[in-house]
CSV table of C-alpha atoms and ligand atoms in Angstrom, one decimal:
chain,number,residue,atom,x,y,z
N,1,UNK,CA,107.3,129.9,115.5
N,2,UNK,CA,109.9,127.1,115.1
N,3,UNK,CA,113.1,127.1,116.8
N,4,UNK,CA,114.4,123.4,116.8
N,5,UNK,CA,113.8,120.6,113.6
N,6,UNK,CA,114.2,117.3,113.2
N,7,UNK,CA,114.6,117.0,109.4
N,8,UNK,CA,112.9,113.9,107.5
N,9,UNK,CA,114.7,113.8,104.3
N,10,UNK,CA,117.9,116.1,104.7
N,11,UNK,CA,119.9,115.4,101.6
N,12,UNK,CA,116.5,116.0,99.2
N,13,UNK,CA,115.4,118.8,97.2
N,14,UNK,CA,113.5,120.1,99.8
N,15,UNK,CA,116.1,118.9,102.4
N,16,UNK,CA,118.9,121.3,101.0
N,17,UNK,CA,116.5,124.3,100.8
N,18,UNK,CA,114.9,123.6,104.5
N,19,UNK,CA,118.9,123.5,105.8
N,20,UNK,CA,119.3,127.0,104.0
N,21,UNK,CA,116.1,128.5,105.4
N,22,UNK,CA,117.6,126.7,109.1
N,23,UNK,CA,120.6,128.6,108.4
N,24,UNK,CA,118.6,132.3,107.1
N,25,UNK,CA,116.1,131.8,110.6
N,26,UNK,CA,119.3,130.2,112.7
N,27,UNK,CA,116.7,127.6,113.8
N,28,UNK,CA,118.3,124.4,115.5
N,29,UNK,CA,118.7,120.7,114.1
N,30,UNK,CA,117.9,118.3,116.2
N,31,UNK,CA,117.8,115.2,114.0
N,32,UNK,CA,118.5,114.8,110.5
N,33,UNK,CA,117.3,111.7,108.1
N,34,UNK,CA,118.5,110.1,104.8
N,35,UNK,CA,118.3,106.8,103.5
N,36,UNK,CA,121.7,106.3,102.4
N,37,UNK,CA,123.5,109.5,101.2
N,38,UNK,CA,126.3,109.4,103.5
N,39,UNK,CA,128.7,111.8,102.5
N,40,UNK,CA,126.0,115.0,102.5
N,41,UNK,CA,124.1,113.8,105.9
N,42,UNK,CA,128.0,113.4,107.8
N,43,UNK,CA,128.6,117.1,106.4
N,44,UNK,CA,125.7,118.3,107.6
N,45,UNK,CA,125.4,116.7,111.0
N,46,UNK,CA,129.4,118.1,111.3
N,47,UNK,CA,127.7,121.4,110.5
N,48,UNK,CA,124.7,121.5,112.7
N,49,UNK,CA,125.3,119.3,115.4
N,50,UNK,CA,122.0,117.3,116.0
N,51,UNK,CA,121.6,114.7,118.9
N,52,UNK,CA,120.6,112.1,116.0
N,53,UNK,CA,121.2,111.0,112.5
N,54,UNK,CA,119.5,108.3,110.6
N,55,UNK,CA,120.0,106.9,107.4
N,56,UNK,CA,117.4,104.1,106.9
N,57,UNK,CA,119.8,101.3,105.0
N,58,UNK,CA,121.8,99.9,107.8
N,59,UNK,CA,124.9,99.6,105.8
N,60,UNK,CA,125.1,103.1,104.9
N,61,UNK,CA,124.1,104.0,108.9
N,62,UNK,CA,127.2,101.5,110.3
N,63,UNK,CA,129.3,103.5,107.6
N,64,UNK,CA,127.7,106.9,108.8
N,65,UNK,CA,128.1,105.7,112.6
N,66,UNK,CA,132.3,104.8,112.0
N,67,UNK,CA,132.6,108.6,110.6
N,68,UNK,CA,130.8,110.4,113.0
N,69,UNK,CA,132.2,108.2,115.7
N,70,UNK,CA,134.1,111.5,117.4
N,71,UNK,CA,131.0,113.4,117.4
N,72,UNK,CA,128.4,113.2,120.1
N,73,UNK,CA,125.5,112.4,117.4
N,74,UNK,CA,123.7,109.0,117.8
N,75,UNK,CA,123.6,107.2,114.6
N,76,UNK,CA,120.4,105.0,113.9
N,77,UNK,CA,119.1,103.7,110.8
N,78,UNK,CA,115.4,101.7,109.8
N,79,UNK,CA,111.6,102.5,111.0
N,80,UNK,CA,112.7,102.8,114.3
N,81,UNK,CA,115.8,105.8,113.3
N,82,UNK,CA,112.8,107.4,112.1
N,83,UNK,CA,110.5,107.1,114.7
N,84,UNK,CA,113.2,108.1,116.8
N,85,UNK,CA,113.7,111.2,115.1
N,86,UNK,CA,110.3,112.2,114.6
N,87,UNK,CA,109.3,112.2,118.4
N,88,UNK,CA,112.8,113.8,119.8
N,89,UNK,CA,111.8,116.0,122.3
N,90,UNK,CA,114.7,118.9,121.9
N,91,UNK,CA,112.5,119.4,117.9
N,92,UNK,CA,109.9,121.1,117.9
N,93,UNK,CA,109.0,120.8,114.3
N,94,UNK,CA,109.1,117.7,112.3
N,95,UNK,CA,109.9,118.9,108.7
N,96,UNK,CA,108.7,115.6,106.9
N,97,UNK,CA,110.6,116.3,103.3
N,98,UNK,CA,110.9,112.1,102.6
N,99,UNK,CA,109.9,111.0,99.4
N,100,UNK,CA,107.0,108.4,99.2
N,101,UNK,CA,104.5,106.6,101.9
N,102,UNK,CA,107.8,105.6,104.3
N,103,UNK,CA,106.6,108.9,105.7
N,104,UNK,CA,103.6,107.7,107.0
N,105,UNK,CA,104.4,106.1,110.2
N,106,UNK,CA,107.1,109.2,111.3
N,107,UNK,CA,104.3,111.4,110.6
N,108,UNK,CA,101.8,110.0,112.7
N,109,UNK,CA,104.6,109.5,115.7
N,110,UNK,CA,105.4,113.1,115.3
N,111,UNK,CA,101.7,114.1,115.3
N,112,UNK,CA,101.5,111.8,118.4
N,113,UNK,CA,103.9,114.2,120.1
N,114,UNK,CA,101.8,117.1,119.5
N,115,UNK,CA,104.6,118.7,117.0
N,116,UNK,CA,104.6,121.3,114.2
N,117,UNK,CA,103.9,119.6,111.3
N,118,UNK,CA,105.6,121.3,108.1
N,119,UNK,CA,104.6,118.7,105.1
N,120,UNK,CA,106.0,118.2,102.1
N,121,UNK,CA,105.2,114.5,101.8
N,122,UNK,CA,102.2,114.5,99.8
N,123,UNK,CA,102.0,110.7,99.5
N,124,UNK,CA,101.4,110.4,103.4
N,125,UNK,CA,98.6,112.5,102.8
N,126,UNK,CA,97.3,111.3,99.8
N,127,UNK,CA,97.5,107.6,101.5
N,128,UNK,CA,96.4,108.3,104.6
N,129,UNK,CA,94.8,111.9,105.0
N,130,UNK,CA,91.5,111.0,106.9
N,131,UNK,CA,93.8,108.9,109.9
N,132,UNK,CA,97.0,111.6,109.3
N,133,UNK,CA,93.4,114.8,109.8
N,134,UNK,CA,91.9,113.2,112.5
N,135,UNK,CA,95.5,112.5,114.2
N,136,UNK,CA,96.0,116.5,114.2
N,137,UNK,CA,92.7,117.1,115.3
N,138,UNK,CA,93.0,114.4,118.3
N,139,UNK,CA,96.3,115.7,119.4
N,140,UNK,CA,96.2,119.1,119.0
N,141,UNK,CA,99.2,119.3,116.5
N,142,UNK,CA,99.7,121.8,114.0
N,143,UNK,CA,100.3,120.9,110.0
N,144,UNK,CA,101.6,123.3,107.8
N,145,UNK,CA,101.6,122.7,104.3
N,146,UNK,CA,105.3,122.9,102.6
N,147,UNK,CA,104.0,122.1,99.1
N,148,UNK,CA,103.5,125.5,96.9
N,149,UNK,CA,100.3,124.8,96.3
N,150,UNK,CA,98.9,124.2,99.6
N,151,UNK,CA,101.1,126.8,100.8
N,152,UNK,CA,99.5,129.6,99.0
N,153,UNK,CA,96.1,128.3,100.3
N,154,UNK,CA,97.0,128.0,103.8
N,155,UNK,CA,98.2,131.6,103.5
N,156,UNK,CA,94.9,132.8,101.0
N,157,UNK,CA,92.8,131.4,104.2
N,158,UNK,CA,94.7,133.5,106.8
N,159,UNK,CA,91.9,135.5,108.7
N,160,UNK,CA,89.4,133.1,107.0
N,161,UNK,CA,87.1,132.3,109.7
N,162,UNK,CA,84.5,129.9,108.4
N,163,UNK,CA,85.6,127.6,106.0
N,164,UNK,CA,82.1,127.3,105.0
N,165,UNK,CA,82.7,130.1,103.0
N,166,UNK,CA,85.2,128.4,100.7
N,167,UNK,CA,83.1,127.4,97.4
N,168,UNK,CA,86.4,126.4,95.9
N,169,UNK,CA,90.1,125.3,96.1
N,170,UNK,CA,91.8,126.2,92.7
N,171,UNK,CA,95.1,124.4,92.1
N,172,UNK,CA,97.6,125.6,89.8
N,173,UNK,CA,99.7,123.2,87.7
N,174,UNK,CA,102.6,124.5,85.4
N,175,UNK,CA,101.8,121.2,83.0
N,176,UNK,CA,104.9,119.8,83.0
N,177,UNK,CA,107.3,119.1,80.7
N,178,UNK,CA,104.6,117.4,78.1
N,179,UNK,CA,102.5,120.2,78.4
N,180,UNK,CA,100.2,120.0,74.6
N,181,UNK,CA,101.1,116.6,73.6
N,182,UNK,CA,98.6,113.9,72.3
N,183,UNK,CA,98.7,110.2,74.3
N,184,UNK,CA,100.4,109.0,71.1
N,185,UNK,CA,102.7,112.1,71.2
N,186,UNK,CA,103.9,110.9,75.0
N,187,UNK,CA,104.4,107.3,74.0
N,188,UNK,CA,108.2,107.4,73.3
N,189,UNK,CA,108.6,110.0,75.9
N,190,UNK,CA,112.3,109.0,77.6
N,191,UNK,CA,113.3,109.2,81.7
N,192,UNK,CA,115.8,112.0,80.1
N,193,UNK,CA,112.8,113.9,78.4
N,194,UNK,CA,110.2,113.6,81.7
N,195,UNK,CA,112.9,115.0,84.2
N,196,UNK,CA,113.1,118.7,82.3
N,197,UNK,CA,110.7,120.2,84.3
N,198,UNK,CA,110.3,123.7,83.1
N,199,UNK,CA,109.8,125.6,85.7
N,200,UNK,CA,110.9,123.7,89.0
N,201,UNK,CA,113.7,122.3,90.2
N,202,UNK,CA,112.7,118.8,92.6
N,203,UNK,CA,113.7,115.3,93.4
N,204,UNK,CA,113.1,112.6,90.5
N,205,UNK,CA,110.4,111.2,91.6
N,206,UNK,CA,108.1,114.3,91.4
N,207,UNK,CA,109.4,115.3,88.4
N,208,UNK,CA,108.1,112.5,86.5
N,209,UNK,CA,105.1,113.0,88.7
N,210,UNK,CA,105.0,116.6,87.4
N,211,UNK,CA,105.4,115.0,84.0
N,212,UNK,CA,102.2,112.5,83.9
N,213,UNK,CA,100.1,115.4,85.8
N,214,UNK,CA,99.8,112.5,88.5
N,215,UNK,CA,101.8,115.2,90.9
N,216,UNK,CA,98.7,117.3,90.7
N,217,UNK,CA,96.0,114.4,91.1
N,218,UNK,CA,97.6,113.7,94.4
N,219,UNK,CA,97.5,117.3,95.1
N,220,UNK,CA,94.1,117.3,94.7
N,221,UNK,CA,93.5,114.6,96.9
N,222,UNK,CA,96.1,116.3,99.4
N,223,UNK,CA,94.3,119.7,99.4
N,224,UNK,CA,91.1,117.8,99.9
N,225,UNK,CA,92.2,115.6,103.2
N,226,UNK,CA,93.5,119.2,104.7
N,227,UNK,CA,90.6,121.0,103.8
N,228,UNK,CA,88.3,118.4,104.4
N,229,UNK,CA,86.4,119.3,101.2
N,230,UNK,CA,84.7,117.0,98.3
N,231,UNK,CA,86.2,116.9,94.6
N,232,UNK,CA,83.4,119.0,93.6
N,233,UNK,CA,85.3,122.0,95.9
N,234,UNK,CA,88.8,121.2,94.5
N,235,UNK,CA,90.2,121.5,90.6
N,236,UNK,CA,93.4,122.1,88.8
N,237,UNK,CA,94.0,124.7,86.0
N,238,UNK,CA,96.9,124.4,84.1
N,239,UNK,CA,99.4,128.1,84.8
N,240,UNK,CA,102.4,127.6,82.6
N,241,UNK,CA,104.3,130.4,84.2
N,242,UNK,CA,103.9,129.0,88.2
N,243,UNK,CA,103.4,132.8,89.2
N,244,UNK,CA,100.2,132.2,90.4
N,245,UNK,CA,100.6,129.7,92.8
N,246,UNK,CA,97.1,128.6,94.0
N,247,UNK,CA,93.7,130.2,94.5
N,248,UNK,CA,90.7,130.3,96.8
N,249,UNK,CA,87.1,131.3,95.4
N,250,UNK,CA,84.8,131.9,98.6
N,251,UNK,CA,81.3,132.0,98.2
N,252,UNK,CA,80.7,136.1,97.5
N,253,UNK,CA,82.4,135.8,94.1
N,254,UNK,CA,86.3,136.6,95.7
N,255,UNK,CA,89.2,135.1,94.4
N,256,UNK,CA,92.4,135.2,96.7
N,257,UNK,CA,95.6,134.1,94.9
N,258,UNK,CA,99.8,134.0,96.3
N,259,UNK,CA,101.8,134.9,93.2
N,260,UNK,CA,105.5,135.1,93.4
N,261,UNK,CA,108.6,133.9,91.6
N,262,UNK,CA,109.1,130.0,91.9
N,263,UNK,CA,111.0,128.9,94.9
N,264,UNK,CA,110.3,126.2,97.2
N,265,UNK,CA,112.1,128.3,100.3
N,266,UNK,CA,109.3,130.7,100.5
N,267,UNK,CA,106.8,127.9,101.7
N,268,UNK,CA,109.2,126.4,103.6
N,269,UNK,CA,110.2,129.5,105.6
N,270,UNK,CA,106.0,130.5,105.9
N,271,UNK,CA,106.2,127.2,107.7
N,272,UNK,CA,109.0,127.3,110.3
N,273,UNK,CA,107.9,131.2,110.9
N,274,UNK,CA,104.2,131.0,110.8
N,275,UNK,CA,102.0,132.7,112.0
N,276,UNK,CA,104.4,135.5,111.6
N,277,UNK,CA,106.6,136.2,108.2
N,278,UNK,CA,110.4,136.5,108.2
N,279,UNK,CA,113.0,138.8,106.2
N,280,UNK,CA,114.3,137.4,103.3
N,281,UNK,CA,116.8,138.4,100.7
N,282,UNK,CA,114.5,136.4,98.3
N,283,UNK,CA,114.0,138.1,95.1
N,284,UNK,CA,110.3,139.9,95.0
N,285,UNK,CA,107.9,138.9,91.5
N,286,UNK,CA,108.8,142.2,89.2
N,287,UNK,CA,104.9,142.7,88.0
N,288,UNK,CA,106.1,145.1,85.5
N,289,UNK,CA,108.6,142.4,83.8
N,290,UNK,CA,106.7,139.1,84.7
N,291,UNK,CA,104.7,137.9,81.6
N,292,UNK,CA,100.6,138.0,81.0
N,293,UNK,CA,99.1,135.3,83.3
N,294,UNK,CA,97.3,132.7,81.3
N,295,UNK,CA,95.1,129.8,82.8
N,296,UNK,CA,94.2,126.5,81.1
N,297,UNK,CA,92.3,123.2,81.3
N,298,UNK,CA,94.2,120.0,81.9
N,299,UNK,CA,93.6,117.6,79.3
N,300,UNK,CA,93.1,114.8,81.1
N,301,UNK,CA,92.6,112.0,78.1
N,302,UNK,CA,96.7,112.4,77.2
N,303,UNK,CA,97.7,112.6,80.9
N,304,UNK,CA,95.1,109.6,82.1
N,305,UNK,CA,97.0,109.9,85.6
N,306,UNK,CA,95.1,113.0,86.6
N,307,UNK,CA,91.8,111.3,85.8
N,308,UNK,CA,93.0,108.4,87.8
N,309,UNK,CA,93.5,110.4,90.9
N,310,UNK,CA,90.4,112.0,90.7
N,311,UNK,CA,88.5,108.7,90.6
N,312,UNK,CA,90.3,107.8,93.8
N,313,UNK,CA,89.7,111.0,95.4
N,314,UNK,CA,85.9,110.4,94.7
N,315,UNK,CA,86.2,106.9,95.7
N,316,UNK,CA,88.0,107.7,99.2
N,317,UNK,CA,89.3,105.0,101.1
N,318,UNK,CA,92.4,102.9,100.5
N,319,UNK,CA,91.6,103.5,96.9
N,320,UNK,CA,94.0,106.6,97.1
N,321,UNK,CA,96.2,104.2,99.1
N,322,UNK,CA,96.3,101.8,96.2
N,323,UNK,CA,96.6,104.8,93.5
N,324,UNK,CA,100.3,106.6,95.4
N,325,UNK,CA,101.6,102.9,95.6
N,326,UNK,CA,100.9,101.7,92.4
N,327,UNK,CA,102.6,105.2,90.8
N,328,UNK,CA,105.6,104.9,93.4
N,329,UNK,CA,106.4,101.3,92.0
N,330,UNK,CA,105.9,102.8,88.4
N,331,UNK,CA,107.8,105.7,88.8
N,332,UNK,CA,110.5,103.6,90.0
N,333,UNK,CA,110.4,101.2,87.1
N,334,UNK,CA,110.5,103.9,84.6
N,335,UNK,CA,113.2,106.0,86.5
N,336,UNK,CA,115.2,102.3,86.2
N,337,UNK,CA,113.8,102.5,81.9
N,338,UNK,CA,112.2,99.3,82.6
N,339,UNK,CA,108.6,100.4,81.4
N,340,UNK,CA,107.7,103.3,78.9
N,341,UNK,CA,106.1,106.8,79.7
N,342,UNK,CA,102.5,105.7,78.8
N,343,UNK,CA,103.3,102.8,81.0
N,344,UNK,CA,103.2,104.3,84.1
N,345,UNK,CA,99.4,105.3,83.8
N,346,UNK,CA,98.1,101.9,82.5
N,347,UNK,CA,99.9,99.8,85.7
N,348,UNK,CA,98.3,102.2,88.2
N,349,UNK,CA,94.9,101.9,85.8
N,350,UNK,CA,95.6,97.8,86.3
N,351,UNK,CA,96.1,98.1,89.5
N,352,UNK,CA,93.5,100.0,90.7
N,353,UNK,CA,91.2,97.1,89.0
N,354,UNK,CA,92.7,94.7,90.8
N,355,UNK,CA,93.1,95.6,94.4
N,356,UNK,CA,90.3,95.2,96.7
N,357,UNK,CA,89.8,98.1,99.0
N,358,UNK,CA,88.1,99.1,102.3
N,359,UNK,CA,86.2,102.1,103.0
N,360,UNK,CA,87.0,103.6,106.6
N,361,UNK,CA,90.4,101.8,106.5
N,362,UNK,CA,92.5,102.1,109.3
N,363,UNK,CA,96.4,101.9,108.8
N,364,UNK,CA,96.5,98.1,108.4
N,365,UNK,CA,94.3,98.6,105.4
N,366,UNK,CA,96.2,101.3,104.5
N,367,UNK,CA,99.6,99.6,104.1
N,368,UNK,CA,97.9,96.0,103.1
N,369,UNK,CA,96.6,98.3,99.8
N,370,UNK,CA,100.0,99.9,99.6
N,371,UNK,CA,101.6,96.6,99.7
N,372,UNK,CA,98.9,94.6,97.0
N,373,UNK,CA,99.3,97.6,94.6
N,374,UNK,CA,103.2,97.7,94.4
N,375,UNK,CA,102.8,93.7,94.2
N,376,UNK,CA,100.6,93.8,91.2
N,377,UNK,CA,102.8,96.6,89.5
N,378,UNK,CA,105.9,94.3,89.6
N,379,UNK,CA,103.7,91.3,88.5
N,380,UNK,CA,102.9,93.3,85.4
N,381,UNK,CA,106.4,94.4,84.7
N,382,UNK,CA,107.9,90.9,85.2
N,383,UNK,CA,110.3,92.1,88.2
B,401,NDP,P1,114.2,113.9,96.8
B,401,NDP,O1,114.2,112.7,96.0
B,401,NDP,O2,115.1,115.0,96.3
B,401,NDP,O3,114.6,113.6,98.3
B,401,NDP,C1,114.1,112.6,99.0
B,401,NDP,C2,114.7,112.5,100.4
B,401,NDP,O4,114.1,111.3,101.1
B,401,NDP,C3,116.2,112.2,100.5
B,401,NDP,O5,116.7,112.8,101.6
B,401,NDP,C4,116.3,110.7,100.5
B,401,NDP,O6,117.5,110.2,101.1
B,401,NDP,C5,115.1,110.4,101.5
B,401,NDP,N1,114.6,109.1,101.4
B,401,NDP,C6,114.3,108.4,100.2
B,401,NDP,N2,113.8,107.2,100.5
B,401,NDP,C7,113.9,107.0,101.8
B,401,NDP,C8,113.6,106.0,102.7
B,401,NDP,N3,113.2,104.8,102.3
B,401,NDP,N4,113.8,106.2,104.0
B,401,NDP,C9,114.2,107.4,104.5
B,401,NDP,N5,114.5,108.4,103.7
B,401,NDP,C10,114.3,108.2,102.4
B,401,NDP,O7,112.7,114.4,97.0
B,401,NDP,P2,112.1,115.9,97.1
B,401,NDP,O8,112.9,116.7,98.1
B,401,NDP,O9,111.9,116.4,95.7
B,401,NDP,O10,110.6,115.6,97.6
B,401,NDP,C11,110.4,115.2,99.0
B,401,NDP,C12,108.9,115.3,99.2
B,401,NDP,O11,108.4,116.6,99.1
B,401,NDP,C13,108.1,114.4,98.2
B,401,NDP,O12,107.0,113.9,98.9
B,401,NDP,C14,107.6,115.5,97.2
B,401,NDP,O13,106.4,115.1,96.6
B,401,NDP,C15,107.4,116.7,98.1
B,401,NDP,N6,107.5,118.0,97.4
B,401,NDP,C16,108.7,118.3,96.8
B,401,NDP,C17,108.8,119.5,96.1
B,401,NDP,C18,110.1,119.9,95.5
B,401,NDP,O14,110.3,121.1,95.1
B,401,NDP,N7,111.2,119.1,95.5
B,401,NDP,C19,107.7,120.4,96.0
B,401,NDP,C20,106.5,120.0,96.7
B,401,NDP,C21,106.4,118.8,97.4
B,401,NDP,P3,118.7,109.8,100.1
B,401,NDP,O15,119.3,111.1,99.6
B,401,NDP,O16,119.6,109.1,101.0
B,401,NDP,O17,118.2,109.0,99.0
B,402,MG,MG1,103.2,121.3,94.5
């Protein structure tokens, strides 16, 4: 059970709700990361008090340092703020809640130190998962999935004691925003249009993610590296009322679900109390009012980002590595309305054609792929 956090991404999404579950469990802050909102991460390092604040940009961490300079919290910023927070000894859970593969490195560190690991930041996984698996395994750490998904199969697998009796891993995807629509139909799609998400509130980034269905190819490949289990074991069905929020089939024919109403502080709480569960003032799902559960297949010809990821995740390797970089630098471009909707798939699709990759990479590989895929992106895009 966690008592003391150092918090990777504190002014997020999942930031905010991980500072309201701290507050519900009265757990401890020890550190607290941005990378350059200021004015939340100075409130909440007034209100929690941790040894160490980071905000990556150096400006915004001098600016950060001036304000908090008649506090006792150390102010860093870069890699090495991050590092720093990651392995403090007074945390004793590293909540990794960063957007994007920047959260690579900090989770290794923190693995290193033999820390809870309670992971939202899919992309470390999805770049990295065989090094980030074997890491745990090596150092004895613990990771607890934060994302809903994994969540509910990390919970369905409770008193599951040989995963060899897991046949299959069934994700649950809401289908976004676009959920119906042709390829031609998604063409003029706007930055406005893909960051409705119906049933979720989250940062930008996944949002679009959630939008293109490439959230749920890279939690495909996520649930695979933490479950160690092929693409043959793993598969999404589309669940447009995110009740359900993921399934296990084990090999005597039984399906175990989590169902509940949609909010993100329920996985996040399973993580900082688990192996035990905590009182909440959460709303329970009213079965008698909640509508008829429906399942779906994913069409993966409109939304050609979930077939992408599941080429990687056969492929293995830095393919995955290429795949999460190429769709960061996408994402961004068509968060900045630089490229189109339909855009976003064919630069990852280019990409992935013309970045070399290594099988067995090690973490060199990892970021040289990273690096070549977000280099061919921008080449594509003119910027
Ligand atoms: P947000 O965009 O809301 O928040 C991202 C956080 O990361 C912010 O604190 C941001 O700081 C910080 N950050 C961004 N870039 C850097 C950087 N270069 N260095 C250091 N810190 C940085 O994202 P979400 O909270 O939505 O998502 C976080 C992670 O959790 C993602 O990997 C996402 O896939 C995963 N996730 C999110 C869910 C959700 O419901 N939101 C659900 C399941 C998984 P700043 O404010 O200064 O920019
Ligand atoms: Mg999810």
């Amino acid at each position: 059970m966690t008592r003391s956090i150092a918090l990777l991404g504190s002014t997020g999404s999942i930031g905010h709700q991980t500072i309201e579950v701290a507050r519900e469990l009265g757990l401890s802050v020890a550190a607290l990361t941005a990378n350059s909102s200021v004015d939340l991460i100075e409130s909440q390092a007034r209100e929690f008090s941790p040894r160490l604040a980071v905000l990556y940009d150096e400006a915004a961490a001098r600016e950060l340092r001036a304000r908090l300079a008649d506090t006792e919290i150390e102010v860093m910023s870069g890699m090495e703020g991050l590092l720093a927070a990651a392995t403090l000894p007074e945390a004793d859970t590293v909540v990794t809640a960063v957007v994007g593969m920047i959260g690579l490195r900090p989770t290794l560190a923190a693995i290193e130190q033999k820390k809870r690991i309670a992971l939202a930041n899919k992309e470390t996984l999805v770049c990295a998962g065989e090094l980030v698996m074997d890491a745990v395994d090596r150092y004895g750490a613990e990771l607890v999935p934060v994302d809903s998904e994994h969540s509910a199969i990390f919970q369905c697998l409770q008193g599951c004691r040989d995963r060899g009796e897991i046949r299959r891993l069934l994700l649950t995807c809401s289908g976004g925003p676009f959920y119906g629509l042709t390829h031609d139909e998604l063409e003029n799609k706007t930055r406005a249009d893909a960051l409705k998400h119906p049933n979720w509130s989250m940062g930008a980034k996944i949002t679009v993610d959630s939008a293109t269905l490439m959230n749920k190819g890279l939690e495909i490949i996520e649930a695979m590296r933490l479950y160690r289990l092929p693409l043959a074991q793993v598969d999404a069905v589309i669940h447009r009322q995110s009740i359900v929020h993921s399934l296990v089939e084990f090999r005597d024919g039984a399906l175990l679900a989590q169902l509940g109403t949609p909010d993100m502080k329920l996985p996040i709480r399973y993580a900082m109390t688990y192996p035990y569960r905590a009182e909440s003032g959460a709303e329970p799902l009213d079965l008698l009012s909640c509508p008829p559960l429906a399942f779906a297949r994913p069409d993966e010809e409109a939304f050609r980002c979930l077939h992408l990821a599941k080429r990687c995740a056969e492929k293995g390797g830095a393919a995955c590595a290429v795949l999460n970089g190429a769709n960061e630098e996408a994402v961004g471009a068509f968060l900045a309305e630089k490229i189109g909707f339909n855009d976003i798939a064919a630069l990852v699709e280019t990409a992935l054609s013309e970045v070399d990759v290594v099988s067995n990479p090690a973490l060199p590989d990892i970021l040289e792929a990273d690096r070549l895929a977000r280099e061919s992106v921008r080449a594509h895009i003119g910027a």
